[in-house]
Amino acid sequence: MGKSDFLSPKAIANRIKSKGLQKLRWYCQMCQKQCRDENGFKCHCMSESHQRQLLLASENPQQFMDYFSEEFRNDFLELLRRRFGTKRVHNNIVYNEYISHREHIHMNATQWETLTDFTKWLGREGLCKVDETPKGWYIQYIDRDPETIRRQQEQERKKKQDLDDEEKTAKFIEQQVRRGLEGKELEMPVYTELNRENEEEKVTFNLNKGASTSVAASSKTSSVLGQNALKMVEGAVKRKEAPHSSGQTKEKKKKSALDEIMELEEEKKRTSRRDYWLQPEIIVKIVTKKLGEKYHKKKAVVKEVIDKYTAVVKVIDSGDKLKLDQTHLETVIPAPGKKVMVLNGGYRGNEGILESINEKRFSVTITIDSGPLKGRRVEDILYEDVSKLA
């Protein structure tokens, strides 16, 4: 019987049947061929191509198993990273989504017999966080991408900087409030009694914007009110003279407050930080272990800075040149009296002499010896903001 035409009902039915997943027992992993029924699988096993693949596999079966295991692991982790990220998810949900692809690697061709064994292996290798619950095993992908780690460090550094700015602002407001309370003079009002000898006499008041005067109908009442008003006027004159006498001191206080505000603004500019700190001709220490023990904790000189975050360094001991990110390096604090360079803050780029080291506050004190700020003494510079000059 001849082969069915492309548009015949039988050919269309065969193409429909070949789509999607088929039974696993009729799938040959070595030939990567899916059969639709038992007879087809039997014919495939008797074919010459299948026998040839079995002969190749019998020569080195471990090599083929390792290859299938690596492909299964890479595809599974790639799906977990791309589809779920770092969320905690049931392992069976990920596996069902993985096997929905028709050309996936079957688990019976790998070194793991069950999904539970594969999940435990991911936890032992540190590729995922795994935990067992009454509902089954849950996995959580651990993202170790250097770009992701650098982005997280930048976010943490930015949050810390925002918190420091908020604390400085709160401290500045508190100082202003305290200064306002100290400079305020408490003026106690003077109270006088309104005496009237005759109950039948009437007292009238004429209230004006400038001053208040009292006019009494009787001479006795007017004399008493006049004496009281005179006392109030004298007290007011004394109170008015007091600010004039202390005018110079108030002006001095205002000037000192203004100067302090300007100093705080200048200090805020000086303490403005950036997320990159590399500078040429400084000595740094290699802290990454990815290059092996040969370069770990070794000192090097920065020869070139690339894109602000990457440096070409020359190892002092061996003379080797390496290209490293700034996260793999840290600053070097020399002994007092040596030359250093400020790497961050308002004094960024200035060279100076190290005066002292404060180990409790993890900071140093330097004297700038270059530029317009030469001779200025700067205290409390953090360790990571200064490094030894080559």
Tab-separated table of C-alpha atoms in Angstrom:
chain	number	residue	atom	x	y	z
A	1	MET	CA	0.000	0.000	0.000
A	2	GLY	CA	1.437	3.362	-0.966
A	3	LYS	CA	2.174	6.185	1.440
A	4	SER	CA	-0.720	8.521	2.185
A	5	ASP	CA	-0.788	11.910	0.562
A	6	PHE	CA	0.153	15.013	2.530
A	7	LEU	CA	-3.437	16.294	2.700
A	8	SER	CA	-5.135	12.924	3.101
A	9	PRO	CA	-7.169	12.300	6.283
A	10	LYS	CA	-4.750	9.598	7.445
A	11	ALA	CA	-1.687	11.871	7.047
A	12	ILE	CA	-3.440	14.666	8.911
A	13	ALA	CA	-4.423	12.245	11.698
A	14	ASN	CA	-0.832	11.037	11.993
A	15	ARG	CA	0.470	14.594	12.321
A	16	ILE	CA	-2.132	15.364	14.983
A	17	LYS	CA	-1.127	12.247	16.927
A	18	SER	CA	2.568	13.149	16.752
A	19	LYS	CA	1.985	16.511	18.486
A	20	GLY	CA	2.250	16.835	22.247
A	21	LEU	CA	3.478	14.274	24.750
A	22	GLN	CA	3.311	10.541	24.164
A	23	LYS	CA	3.740	7.570	26.464
A	24	LEU	CA	7.168	7.437	28.096
A	25	ARG	CA	7.538	3.665	27.706
A	26	TRP	CA	7.537	4.087	23.907
A	27	TYR	CA	10.303	6.731	23.899
A	28	CYS	CA	13.951	5.956	23.043
A	29	GLN	CA	16.293	8.436	24.705
A	30	MET	CA	19.385	7.250	22.846
A	31	CYS	CA	17.790	7.876	19.444
A	32	GLN	CA	15.515	10.654	20.799
A	33	LYS	CA	12.562	9.081	18.993
A	34	GLN	CA	8.968	8.933	20.239
A	35	CYS	CA	6.820	6.036	19.056
A	36	ARG	CA	3.031	6.144	19.125
A	37	ASP	CA	2.317	2.495	19.958
A	38	GLU	CA	3.958	-0.722	21.079
A	39	ASN	CA	4.354	-2.088	17.562
A	40	GLY	CA	6.153	1.044	16.402
A	41	PHE	CA	8.509	0.921	19.398
A	42	LYS	CA	9.240	-2.759	18.718
A	43	CYS	CA	10.072	-2.016	15.103
A	44	HIS	CA	12.327	0.841	16.171
A	45	CYS	CA	14.237	-1.383	18.604
A	46	MET	CA	14.868	-3.871	15.796
A	47	SER	CA	16.092	-1.192	13.391
A	48	GLU	CA	19.737	-0.886	12.386
A	49	SER	CA	20.112	2.733	13.596
A	50	HIS	CA	18.943	1.801	17.112
A	51	GLN	CA	21.321	-1.146	17.280
A	52	ARG	CA	24.170	1.139	16.196
A	53	GLN	CA	23.344	3.632	18.968
A	54	LEU	CA	23.292	0.822	21.540
A	55	LEU	CA	26.746	-0.305	20.450
A	56	LEU	CA	28.069	3.231	20.866
A	57	ALA	CA	26.483	3.517	24.321
A	58	SER	CA	27.850	0.142	25.443
A	59	GLU	CA	31.428	1.334	24.852
A	60	ASN	CA	31.162	4.173	27.406
A	61	PRO	CA	27.759	4.211	29.150
A	62	GLN	CA	28.879	6.612	31.901
A	63	GLN	CA	29.709	9.301	29.358
A	64	PHE	CA	26.199	9.250	27.907
A	65	MET	CA	24.593	9.253	31.367
A	66	ASP	CA	26.713	12.224	32.466
A	67	TYR	CA	25.775	14.102	29.296
A	68	PHE	CA	22.030	13.524	29.786
A	69	SER	CA	22.306	14.390	33.498
A	70	GLU	CA	24.064	17.680	32.765
A	71	GLU	CA	21.537	18.623	30.078
A	72	PHE	CA	18.620	17.811	32.398
A	73	ARG	CA	20.131	19.833	35.261
A	74	ASN	CA	20.923	22.886	33.093
A	75	ASP	CA	17.480	22.969	31.469
A	76	PHE	CA	15.701	22.468	34.795
A	77	LEU	CA	17.657	25.257	36.546
A	78	GLU	CA	17.270	27.609	33.579
A	79	LEU	CA	13.488	27.118	33.660
A	80	LEU	CA	13.451	27.626	37.442
A	81	ARG	CA	15.519	30.845	37.189
A	82	ARG	CA	13.636	32.325	34.241
A	83	ARG	CA	10.102	31.278	35.226
A	84	PHE	CA	10.093	31.570	39.027
A	85	GLY	CA	13.226	33.580	39.895
A	86	THR	CA	14.131	33.322	43.566
A	87	LYS	CA	10.586	32.470	44.710
A	88	ARG	CA	9.870	29.378	46.781
A	89	VAL	CA	7.947	26.860	44.657
A	90	HIS	CA	6.940	23.200	44.776
A	91	ASN	CA	9.382	21.000	42.844
A	92	ASN	CA	6.576	19.079	41.105
A	93	ILE	CA	5.198	22.299	39.595
A	94	VAL	CA	8.559	23.064	38.003
A	95	TYR	CA	8.973	19.483	36.816
A	96	ASN	CA	5.525	19.368	35.177
A	97	GLU	CA	6.282	22.566	33.322
A	98	TYR	CA	9.659	21.204	32.263
A	99	ILE	CA	8.323	17.944	30.830
A	100	SER	CA	5.587	19.781	28.912
A	101	HIS	CA	8.249	20.485	26.306
A	102	ARG	CA	8.217	17.619	23.822
A	103	GLU	CA	11.990	17.441	23.324
A	104	HIS	CA	12.977	17.416	26.996
A	105	ILE	CA	15.513	15.048	28.563
A	106	HIS	CA	13.740	12.249	30.427
A	107	MET	CA	14.760	11.590	34.006
A	108	ASN	CA	15.111	7.808	33.467
A	109	ALA	CA	18.160	8.598	31.299
A	110	THR	CA	19.946	10.542	34.078
A	111	GLN	CA	21.739	9.540	37.266
A	112	TRP	CA	18.685	10.412	39.399
A	113	GLU	CA	15.932	7.859	39.738
A	114	THR	CA	13.248	10.122	41.228
A	115	LEU	CA	12.449	13.820	41.446
A	116	THR	CA	13.027	13.695	45.214
A	117	ASP	CA	16.608	12.453	44.711
A	118	PHE	CA	17.229	15.259	42.222
A	119	THR	CA	15.792	17.835	44.646
A	120	LYS	CA	18.019	16.595	47.483
A	121	TRP	CA	21.036	16.716	45.169
A	122	LEU	CA	20.283	20.381	44.330
A	123	GLY	CA	20.262	21.175	48.042
A	124	ARG	CA	23.547	19.351	48.710
A	125	GLU	CA	25.299	21.124	45.828
A	126	GLY	CA	24.118	24.540	47.058
A	127	LEU	CA	22.277	25.332	43.821
A	128	CYS	CA	18.886	25.740	45.549
A	129	LYS	CA	17.386	26.029	49.008
A	130	VAL	CA	15.243	22.944	49.622
A	131	ASP	CA	12.900	22.108	52.489
A	132	GLU	CA	10.484	19.257	53.076
A	133	THR	CA	6.879	19.920	54.130
A	134	PRO	CA	3.805	17.694	54.555
A	135	LYS	CA	2.809	18.804	51.045
A	136	GLY	CA	6.118	17.738	49.513
A	137	TRP	CA	9.489	19.255	48.660
A	138	TYR	CA	9.883	22.985	47.966
A	139	ILE	CA	12.851	24.549	46.177
A	140	GLN	CA	14.149	28.114	45.904
A	141	TYR	CA	16.744	29.134	43.325
A	142	ILE	CA	19.949	30.806	44.589
A	143	ASP	CA	21.042	33.504	42.152
A	144	ARG	CA	24.858	33.707	42.164
A	145	ASP	CA	25.199	35.926	39.082
A	146	PRO	CA	27.938	38.583	39.678
A	147	GLU	CA	25.755	41.260	38.082
A	148	THR	CA	22.892	40.463	40.468
A	149	ILE	CA	25.216	40.495	43.479
A	150	ARG	CA	26.660	43.864	42.418
A	151	ARG	CA	23.148	45.291	41.960
A	152	GLN	CA	22.126	44.118	45.442
A	153	GLN	CA	25.247	45.669	46.979
A	154	GLU	CA	24.505	48.976	45.238
A	155	GLN	CA	20.935	48.945	46.554
A	156	GLU	CA	22.129	48.252	50.106
A	157	ARG	CA	24.736	51.020	49.822
A	158	LYS	CA	22.091	53.463	48.571
A	159	LYS	CA	19.717	52.568	51.417
A	160	LYS	CA	22.517	53.111	53.942
A	161	GLN	CA	23.356	56.487	52.381
A	162	ASP	CA	19.677	57.565	52.500
A	163	LEU	CA	19.492	56.581	56.180
A	164	ASP	CA	22.644	58.587	56.939
A	165	ASP	CA	21.185	61.656	55.197
A	166	GLU	CA	17.944	61.320	57.175
A	167	GLU	CA	19.855	61.055	60.447
A	168	LYS	CA	21.905	64.172	59.611
A	169	THR	CA	18.758	66.111	58.718
A	170	ALA	CA	17.034	65.051	61.941
A	171	LYS	CA	20.112	66.016	63.963
A	172	PHE	CA	20.280	69.419	62.241
A	173	ILE	CA	16.586	70.102	62.973
A	174	GLU	CA	17.078	69.083	66.591
A	175	GLN	CA	20.002	71.503	66.950
A	176	GLN	CA	17.959	74.340	65.443
A	177	VAL	CA	15.060	73.687	67.828
A	178	ARG	CA	17.406	73.557	70.827
A	179	ARG	CA	19.085	76.798	69.757
A	180	GLY	CA	15.700	78.470	69.323
A	181	LEU	CA	14.587	77.417	72.791
A	182	GLU	CA	17.826	78.647	74.370
A	183	GLY	CA	17.718	82.059	72.651
A	184	LYS	CA	14.062	82.745	73.378
A	185	GLU	CA	13.395	85.177	76.197
A	186	LEU	CA	10.367	84.410	78.297
A	187	GLU	CA	8.428	87.658	78.804
A	188	MET	CA	6.108	87.456	81.764
A	189	PRO	CA	3.052	89.762	81.530
A	190	VAL	CA	2.514	92.349	84.273
A	191	TYR	CA	-0.915	92.181	85.858
A	192	THR	CA	-2.453	95.135	87.796
A	193	GLU	CA	-5.536	95.223	89.900
A	194	LEU	CA	-8.516	97.334	88.917
A	195	ASN	CA	-9.656	98.964	92.176
A	196	ARG	CA	-12.847	100.930	92.480
A	197	GLU	CA	-13.754	102.583	95.834
A	198	ASN	CA	-17.331	103.554	94.937
A	199	GLU	CA	-19.494	100.850	93.411
A	200	GLU	CA	-21.762	103.441	91.731
A	201	GLU	CA	-18.985	104.941	89.675
A	202	LYS	CA	-18.649	103.693	86.109
A	203	VAL	CA	-15.421	102.917	84.314
A	204	THR	CA	-15.196	103.246	80.531
A	205	PHE	CA	-12.391	101.995	78.228
A	206	ASN	CA	-11.360	103.360	74.855
A	207	LEU	CA	-9.364	100.676	72.981
A	208	ASN	CA	-7.161	101.923	70.123
A	209	LYS	CA	-4.655	100.078	67.880
A	210	GLY	CA	-1.626	101.844	69.263
A	211	ALA	CA	-2.398	101.888	72.978
A	212	SER	CA	-5.177	101.365	75.480
A	213	THR	CA	-6.240	104.102	77.878
A	214	SER	CA	-8.822	104.109	80.583
A	215	VAL	CA	-10.992	107.073	81.395
A	216	ALA	CA	-12.817	107.094	84.676
A	217	ALA	CA	-15.733	109.272	85.629
A	218	SER	CA	-14.349	110.067	89.029
A	219	SER	CA	-11.000	111.662	89.745
A	220	LYS	CA	-10.029	109.017	92.295
A	221	THR	CA	-10.527	106.153	89.902
A	222	SER	CA	-8.707	107.981	87.095
A	223	SER	CA	-5.743	108.657	89.388
A	224	VAL	CA	-5.488	104.947	90.334
A	225	LEU	CA	-5.770	103.859	86.727
A	226	GLY	CA	-3.246	106.485	85.712
A	227	GLN	CA	-0.695	105.182	88.164
A	228	ASN	CA	-1.243	101.619	86.965
A	229	ALA	CA	-1.011	102.666	83.308
A	230	LEU	CA	2.218	104.525	84.075
A	231	LYS	CA	3.670	101.402	85.606
A	232	MET	CA	2.676	99.370	82.538
A	233	VAL	CA	4.236	101.950	80.201
A	234	GLU	CA	7.458	102.000	82.218
A	235	GLY	CA	7.595	98.194	82.143
A	236	ALA	CA	7.007	98.205	78.395
A	237	VAL	CA	9.771	100.779	77.909
A	238	LYS	CA	12.167	98.676	79.942
A	239	ARG	CA	11.278	95.583	77.920
A	240	LYS	CA	11.786	97.514	74.687
A	241	GLU	CA	15.153	98.834	75.855
A	242	ALA	CA	16.345	95.340	76.742
A	243	PRO	CA	16.339	94.041	73.142
A	244	HIS	CA	18.193	97.178	71.991
A	245	SER	CA	20.876	96.640	74.602
A	246	SER	CA	21.275	92.987	73.645
A	247	GLY	CA	20.991	93.616	69.908
A	248	GLN	CA	24.644	92.905	69.289
A	249	THR	CA	24.537	89.543	71.065
A	250	LYS	CA	21.431	88.513	69.080
A	251	GLU	CA	23.079	89.509	65.856
A	252	LYS	CA	26.082	87.443	66.856
A	253	LYS	CA	23.825	84.468	67.565
A	254	LYS	CA	22.123	84.866	64.206
A	255	LYS	CA	25.469	85.114	62.466
A	256	SER	CA	26.759	82.025	64.243
A	257	ALA	CA	23.620	80.079	63.284
A	258	LEU	CA	24.029	81.132	59.659
A	259	ASP	CA	27.661	80.149	59.722
A	260	GLU	CA	26.735	76.810	61.203
A	261	ILE	CA	24.149	76.203	58.468
A	262	MET	CA	26.752	76.997	55.838
A	263	GLU	CA	29.192	74.649	57.537
A	264	LEU	CA	26.588	71.887	57.595
A	265	GLU	CA	25.890	72.388	53.895
A	266	GLU	CA	29.598	72.273	53.183
A	267	GLU	CA	29.933	69.135	55.267
A	268	LYS	CA	27.012	67.568	53.404
A	269	LYS	CA	28.769	68.265	50.106
A	270	ARG	CA	31.969	66.795	51.485
A	271	THR	CA	30.210	63.665	52.655
A	272	SER	CA	28.428	63.105	49.328
A	273	ARG	CA	29.403	59.592	48.319
A	274	ARG	CA	29.531	57.702	45.028
A	275	ASP	CA	29.248	54.010	44.309
A	276	TYR	CA	32.671	53.827	42.617
A	277	TRP	CA	36.029	54.559	44.255
A	278	LEU	CA	38.852	53.236	42.065
A	279	GLN	CA	41.758	55.605	41.323
A	280	PRO	CA	45.023	54.994	39.431
A	281	GLU	CA	48.321	54.521	41.295
A	282	ILE	CA	46.769	53.325	44.564
A	283	ILE	CA	47.583	50.077	46.353
A	284	VAL	CA	44.695	47.645	46.851
A	285	LYS	CA	44.247	44.123	48.198
A	286	ILE	CA	42.675	41.262	46.206
A	287	VAL	CA	39.911	39.654	48.297
A	288	THR	CA	38.243	37.316	45.796
A	289	LYS	CA	38.936	33.572	45.954
A	290	LYS	CA	37.872	32.871	42.374
A	291	LEU	CA	41.438	33.357	41.141
A	292	GLY	CA	42.825	30.764	43.546
A	293	GLU	CA	45.079	31.005	46.566
A	294	LYS	CA	47.878	32.406	44.405
A	295	TYR	CA	46.297	35.876	44.321
A	296	HIS	CA	44.075	35.801	47.412
A	297	LYS	CA	45.006	38.529	49.942
A	298	LYS	CA	47.800	39.778	47.662
A	299	LYS	CA	48.533	43.481	47.244
A	300	ALA	CA	48.504	45.125	43.812
A	301	VAL	CA	48.835	48.547	42.183
A	302	VAL	CA	45.974	49.977	40.105
A	303	LYS	CA	47.380	50.785	36.677
A	304	GLU	CA	44.195	51.671	34.801
A	305	VAL	CA	40.514	52.273	35.605
A	306	ILE	CA	37.940	51.068	33.054
A	307	ASP	CA	34.320	52.299	33.149
A	308	LYS	CA	34.705	53.498	36.764
A	309	TYR	CA	34.059	50.015	38.250
A	310	THR	CA	36.822	47.863	36.709
A	311	ALA	CA	40.572	48.129	37.242
A	312	VAL	CA	43.678	46.683	35.635
A	313	VAL	CA	45.996	45.875	38.548
A	314	LYS	CA	49.586	44.648	38.735
A	315	VAL	CA	50.394	42.209	41.538
A	316	ILE	CA	53.353	43.477	43.547
A	317	ASP	CA	54.855	40.076	44.350
A	318	SER	CA	54.623	38.326	40.970
A	319	GLY	CA	54.169	41.254	38.560
A	320	ASP	CA	51.101	39.616	36.945
A	321	LYS	CA	48.430	41.895	35.479
A	322	LEU	CA	44.763	41.187	36.247
A	323	LYS	CA	41.455	42.785	35.311
A	324	LEU	CA	39.137	42.851	38.335
A	325	ASP	CA	35.903	44.467	39.460
A	326	GLN	CA	35.989	46.830	42.438
A	327	THR	CA	33.916	44.352	44.492
A	328	HIS	CA	36.908	41.990	44.361
A	329	LEU	CA	39.264	44.613	45.808
A	330	GLU	CA	39.602	46.540	49.061
A	331	THR	CA	41.667	49.506	50.217
A	332	VAL	CA	44.990	49.311	52.079
A	333	ILE	CA	45.679	51.450	55.171
A	334	PRO	CA	49.426	52.189	55.608
A	335	ALA	CA	51.329	53.136	58.749
A	336	PRO	CA	51.093	56.741	60.045
A	337	GLY	CA	53.298	59.144	58.139
A	338	LYS	CA	52.742	57.486	54.729
A	339	LYS	CA	51.049	59.085	51.721
A	340	VAL	CA	47.424	58.208	50.996
A	341	MET	CA	44.670	59.264	48.585
A	342	VAL	CA	41.038	60.039	49.442
A	343	LEU	CA	38.757	57.892	47.258
A	344	ASN	CA	35.268	59.077	48.218
A	345	GLY	CA	33.426	62.042	49.693
A	346	GLY	CA	34.037	65.772	49.255
A	347	TYR	CA	37.847	65.401	49.462
A	348	ARG	CA	37.845	62.771	46.693
A	349	GLY	CA	41.076	62.791	44.644
A	350	ASN	CA	43.169	64.718	47.216
A	351	GLU	CA	46.464	63.310	48.435
A	352	GLY	CA	47.517	63.568	52.054
A	353	ILE	CA	49.655	62.269	54.894
A	354	LEU	CA	48.173	59.733	57.324
A	355	GLU	CA	48.308	61.206	60.833
A	356	SER	CA	46.571	58.621	63.024
A	357	ILE	CA	44.293	55.571	62.943
A	358	ASN	CA	41.155	55.198	65.073
A	359	GLU	CA	40.544	51.452	65.307
A	360	LYS	CA	37.366	51.778	67.398
A	361	ARG	CA	35.611	53.948	64.795
A	362	PHE	CA	37.300	52.320	61.772
A	363	SER	CA	38.497	55.719	60.566
A	364	VAL	CA	41.704	57.699	60.017
A	365	THR	CA	42.916	61.286	60.290
A	366	ILE	CA	44.909	62.817	57.440
A	367	THR	CA	46.480	66.151	56.504
A	368	ILE	CA	45.934	67.191	52.891
A	369	ASP	CA	49.153	68.161	51.136
A	370	SER	CA	47.952	68.928	47.597
A	371	GLY	CA	45.552	71.321	45.898
A	372	PRO	CA	43.816	74.401	47.336
A	373	LEU	CA	43.046	72.563	50.592
A	374	LYS	CA	46.716	71.951	51.373
A	375	GLY	CA	47.385	71.896	55.110
A	376	ARG	CA	43.789	71.127	56.125
A	377	ARG	CA	43.382	68.400	58.754
A	378	VAL	CA	40.489	66.006	58.074
A	379	GLU	CA	39.246	63.582	60.718
A	380	ASP	CA	36.995	60.508	60.737
A	381	ILE	CA	37.599	59.309	57.168
A	382	LEU	CA	36.427	55.706	56.857
A	383	TYR	CA	38.814	52.912	55.967
A	384	GLU	CA	37.123	52.246	52.614
A	385	ASP	CA	37.447	55.929	51.603
A	386	VAL	CA	41.256	56.118	51.714
A	387	SER	CA	44.064	53.943	50.375
A	388	LYS	CA	47.860	53.902	50.258
A	389	LEU	CA	49.613	55.514	47.317
A	390	ALA	CA	52.101	53.530	45.265
